[in-house]
XYZ file of C-alpha atoms in Angstrom:
199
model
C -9.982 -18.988 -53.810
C -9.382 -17.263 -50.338
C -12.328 -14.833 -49.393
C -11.243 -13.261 -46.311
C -7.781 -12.558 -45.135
C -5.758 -15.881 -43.844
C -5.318 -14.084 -40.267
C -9.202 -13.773 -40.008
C -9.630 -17.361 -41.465
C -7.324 -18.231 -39.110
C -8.904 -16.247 -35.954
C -12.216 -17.802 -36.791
C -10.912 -21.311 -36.641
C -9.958 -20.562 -33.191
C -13.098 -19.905 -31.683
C -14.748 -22.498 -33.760
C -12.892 -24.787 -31.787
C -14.294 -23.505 -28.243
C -17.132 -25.996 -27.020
C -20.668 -25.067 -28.705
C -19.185 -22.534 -30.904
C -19.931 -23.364 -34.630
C -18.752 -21.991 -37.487
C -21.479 -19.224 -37.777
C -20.750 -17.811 -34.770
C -16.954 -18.298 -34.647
C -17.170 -16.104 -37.702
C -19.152 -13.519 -35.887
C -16.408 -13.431 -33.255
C -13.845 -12.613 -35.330
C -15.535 -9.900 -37.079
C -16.837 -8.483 -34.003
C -13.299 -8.241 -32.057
C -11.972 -7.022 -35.523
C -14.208 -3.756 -35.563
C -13.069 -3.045 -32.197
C -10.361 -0.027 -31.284
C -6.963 -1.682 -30.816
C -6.652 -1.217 -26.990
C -10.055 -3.456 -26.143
C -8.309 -6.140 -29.137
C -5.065 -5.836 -26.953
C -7.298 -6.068 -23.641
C -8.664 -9.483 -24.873
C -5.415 -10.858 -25.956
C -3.972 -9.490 -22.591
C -6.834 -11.245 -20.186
C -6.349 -14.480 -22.591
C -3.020 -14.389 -21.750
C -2.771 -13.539 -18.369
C -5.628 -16.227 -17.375
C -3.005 -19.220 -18.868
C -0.048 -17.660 -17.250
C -1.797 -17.376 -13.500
C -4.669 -19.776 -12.851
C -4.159 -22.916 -12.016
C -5.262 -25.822 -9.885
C -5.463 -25.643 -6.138
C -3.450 -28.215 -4.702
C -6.005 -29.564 -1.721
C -9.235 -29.370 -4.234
C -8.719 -29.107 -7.948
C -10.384 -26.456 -8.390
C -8.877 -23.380 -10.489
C -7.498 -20.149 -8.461
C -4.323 -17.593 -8.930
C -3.387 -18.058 -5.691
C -1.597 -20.826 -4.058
C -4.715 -22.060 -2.140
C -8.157 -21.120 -3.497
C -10.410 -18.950 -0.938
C -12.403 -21.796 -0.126
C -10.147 -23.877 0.742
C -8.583 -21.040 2.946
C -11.944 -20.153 4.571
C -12.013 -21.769 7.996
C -15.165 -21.055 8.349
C -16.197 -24.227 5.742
C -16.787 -27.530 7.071
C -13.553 -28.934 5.424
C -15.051 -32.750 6.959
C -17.455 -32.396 4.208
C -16.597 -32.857 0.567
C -18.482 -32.081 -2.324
C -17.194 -33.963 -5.156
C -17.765 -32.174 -8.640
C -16.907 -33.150 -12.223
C -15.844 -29.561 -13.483
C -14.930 -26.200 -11.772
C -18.435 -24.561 -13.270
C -19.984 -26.790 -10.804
C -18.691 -25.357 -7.972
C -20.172 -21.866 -9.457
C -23.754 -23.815 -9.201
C -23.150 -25.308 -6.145
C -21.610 -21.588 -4.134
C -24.801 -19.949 -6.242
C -27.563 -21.917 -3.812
C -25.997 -20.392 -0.467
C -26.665 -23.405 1.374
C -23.249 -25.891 1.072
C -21.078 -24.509 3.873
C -18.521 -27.785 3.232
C -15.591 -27.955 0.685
C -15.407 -29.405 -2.612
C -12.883 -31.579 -4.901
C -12.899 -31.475 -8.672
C -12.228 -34.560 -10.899
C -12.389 -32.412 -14.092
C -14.620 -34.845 -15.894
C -16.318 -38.113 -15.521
C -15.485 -41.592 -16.547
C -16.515 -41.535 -20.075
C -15.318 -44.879 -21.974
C -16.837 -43.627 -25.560
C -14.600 -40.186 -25.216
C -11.846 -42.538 -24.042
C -11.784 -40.910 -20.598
C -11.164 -43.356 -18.256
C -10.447 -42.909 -14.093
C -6.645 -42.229 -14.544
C -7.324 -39.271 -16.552
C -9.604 -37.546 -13.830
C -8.451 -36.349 -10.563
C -9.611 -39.627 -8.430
C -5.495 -40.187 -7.334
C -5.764 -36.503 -4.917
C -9.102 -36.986 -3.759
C -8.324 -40.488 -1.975
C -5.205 -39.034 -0.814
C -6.976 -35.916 0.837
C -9.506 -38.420 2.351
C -7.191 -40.628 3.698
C -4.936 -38.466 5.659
C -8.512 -38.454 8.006
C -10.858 -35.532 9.153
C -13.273 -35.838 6.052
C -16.547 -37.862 7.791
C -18.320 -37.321 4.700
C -18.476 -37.343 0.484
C -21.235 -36.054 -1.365
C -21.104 -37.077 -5.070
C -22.856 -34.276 -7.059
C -21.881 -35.567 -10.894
C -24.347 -35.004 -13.463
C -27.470 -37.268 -12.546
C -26.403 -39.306 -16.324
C -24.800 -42.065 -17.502
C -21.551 -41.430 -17.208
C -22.079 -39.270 -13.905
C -23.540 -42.062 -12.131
C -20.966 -44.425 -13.178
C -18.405 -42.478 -11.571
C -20.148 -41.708 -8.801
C -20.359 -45.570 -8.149
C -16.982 -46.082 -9.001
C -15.384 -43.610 -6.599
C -18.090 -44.786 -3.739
C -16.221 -48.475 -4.006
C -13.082 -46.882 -3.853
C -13.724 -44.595 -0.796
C -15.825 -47.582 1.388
C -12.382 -48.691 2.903
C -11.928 -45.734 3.927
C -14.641 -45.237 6.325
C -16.224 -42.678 5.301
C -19.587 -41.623 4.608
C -20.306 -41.503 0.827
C -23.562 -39.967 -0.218
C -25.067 -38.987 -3.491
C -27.345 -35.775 -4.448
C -30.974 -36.363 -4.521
C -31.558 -33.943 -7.617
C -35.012 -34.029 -8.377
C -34.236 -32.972 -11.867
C -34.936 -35.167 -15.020
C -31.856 -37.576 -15.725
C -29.565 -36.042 -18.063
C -29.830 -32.756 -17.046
C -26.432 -30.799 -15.404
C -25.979 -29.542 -12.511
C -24.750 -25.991 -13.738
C -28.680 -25.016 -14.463
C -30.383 -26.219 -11.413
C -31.277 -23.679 -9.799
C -30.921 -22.673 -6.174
C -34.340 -24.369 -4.595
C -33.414 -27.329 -6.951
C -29.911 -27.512 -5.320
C -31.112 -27.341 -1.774
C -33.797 -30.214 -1.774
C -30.439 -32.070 -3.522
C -28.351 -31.344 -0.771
C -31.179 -32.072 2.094
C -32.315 -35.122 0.561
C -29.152 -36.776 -0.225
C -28.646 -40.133 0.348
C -26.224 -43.116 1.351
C -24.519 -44.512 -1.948
């Protein structure tokens, strides 16, 4: 027997399946948005919407925008002869929040991951050897996760981008293995970036 309305079942199922949203708090979600006026319901929907119709990845670094090059890419300003090589977009949020990168970055949008059955052709390795091998880019600085699988494709891309002679460096994070980039915080990032070294 059905206790709550299939639409609400339904609604709940959706956010369950957003990443560390369980079933508790899915549930909570629902009922919250469903005790609010229609207009902020409609807002929601509308921003939901709108997000999947006009964001999408910058052509030169991966990284999401709703234009047709994202700012930093744009700003010439950045040191685009240094990249900053990133597994996902929220990492380029931790990196901008220390103040101290001036470079540019590229985003694989995940790491090599053979137990999720992610493997190098489903990351965006193909654009970032393309953009470094048209020339001008002296140096790469890996900042994956310091773990497993962030290391390993770290290494990987650092044998792919040695015949192209270019510097390839790694962050010296000085935070416990395992950990993620996304909550260092900004003293944390800058010893990284200062102490980085050859890979």
């Amino acid at each position: 027997m059905r206790v709550f309305p299939a639409a609400l079942e339904r609604l709940t199922e959706q956010f369950a399946k957003l990443p560390g949203i369980g079933g508790k708090t899915a549930q909570r979600l629902a009922f919250y948005l469903l005790s609010q006026p229609q207009e902020e319901a409609e807002e929601f929907a509308d921003a939901l919407l709108e997000a999947r119709k006009s964001v999408h990845l910058c052509p030169v670094c991966q990284n999401l925008t709703d234009r047709d090059i994202c700012p930093i890419c744009e700003d010439e300003e950045r040191d685009h002869g240094l990249v900053c090589v990133v597994a996902e977009p929220k990492d380029v949020v931790a990196m901008e929040r220390a103040r101290e990168y001036h470079g540019v970055y590229h985003v694989l949008h995940g790491v090599i991951s053979p137990l999720n059955q992610v493997g190098p052709d489903d990351l965006r390795i193909r654009e970032l050897l393309e953009r470094v091998g048209k020339g001008g880019v002296r140096e790469v600085i890996m900042a994956t996760n310091p773990d497993t699988e962030g290391e390993a494709t770290a290494m990987y891309l650092s044998r792919l981008l040695r015949p192209l002679e270019v510097r390839v460096t790694r962050l010296a994070y000085g935070i416990p293995v395992g950990s993620q980039l996304e909550y260092a915080d900004e003293v944390t990032l800058l010893r990284a970036l200062e102490g980085r070294r050859d890979i």
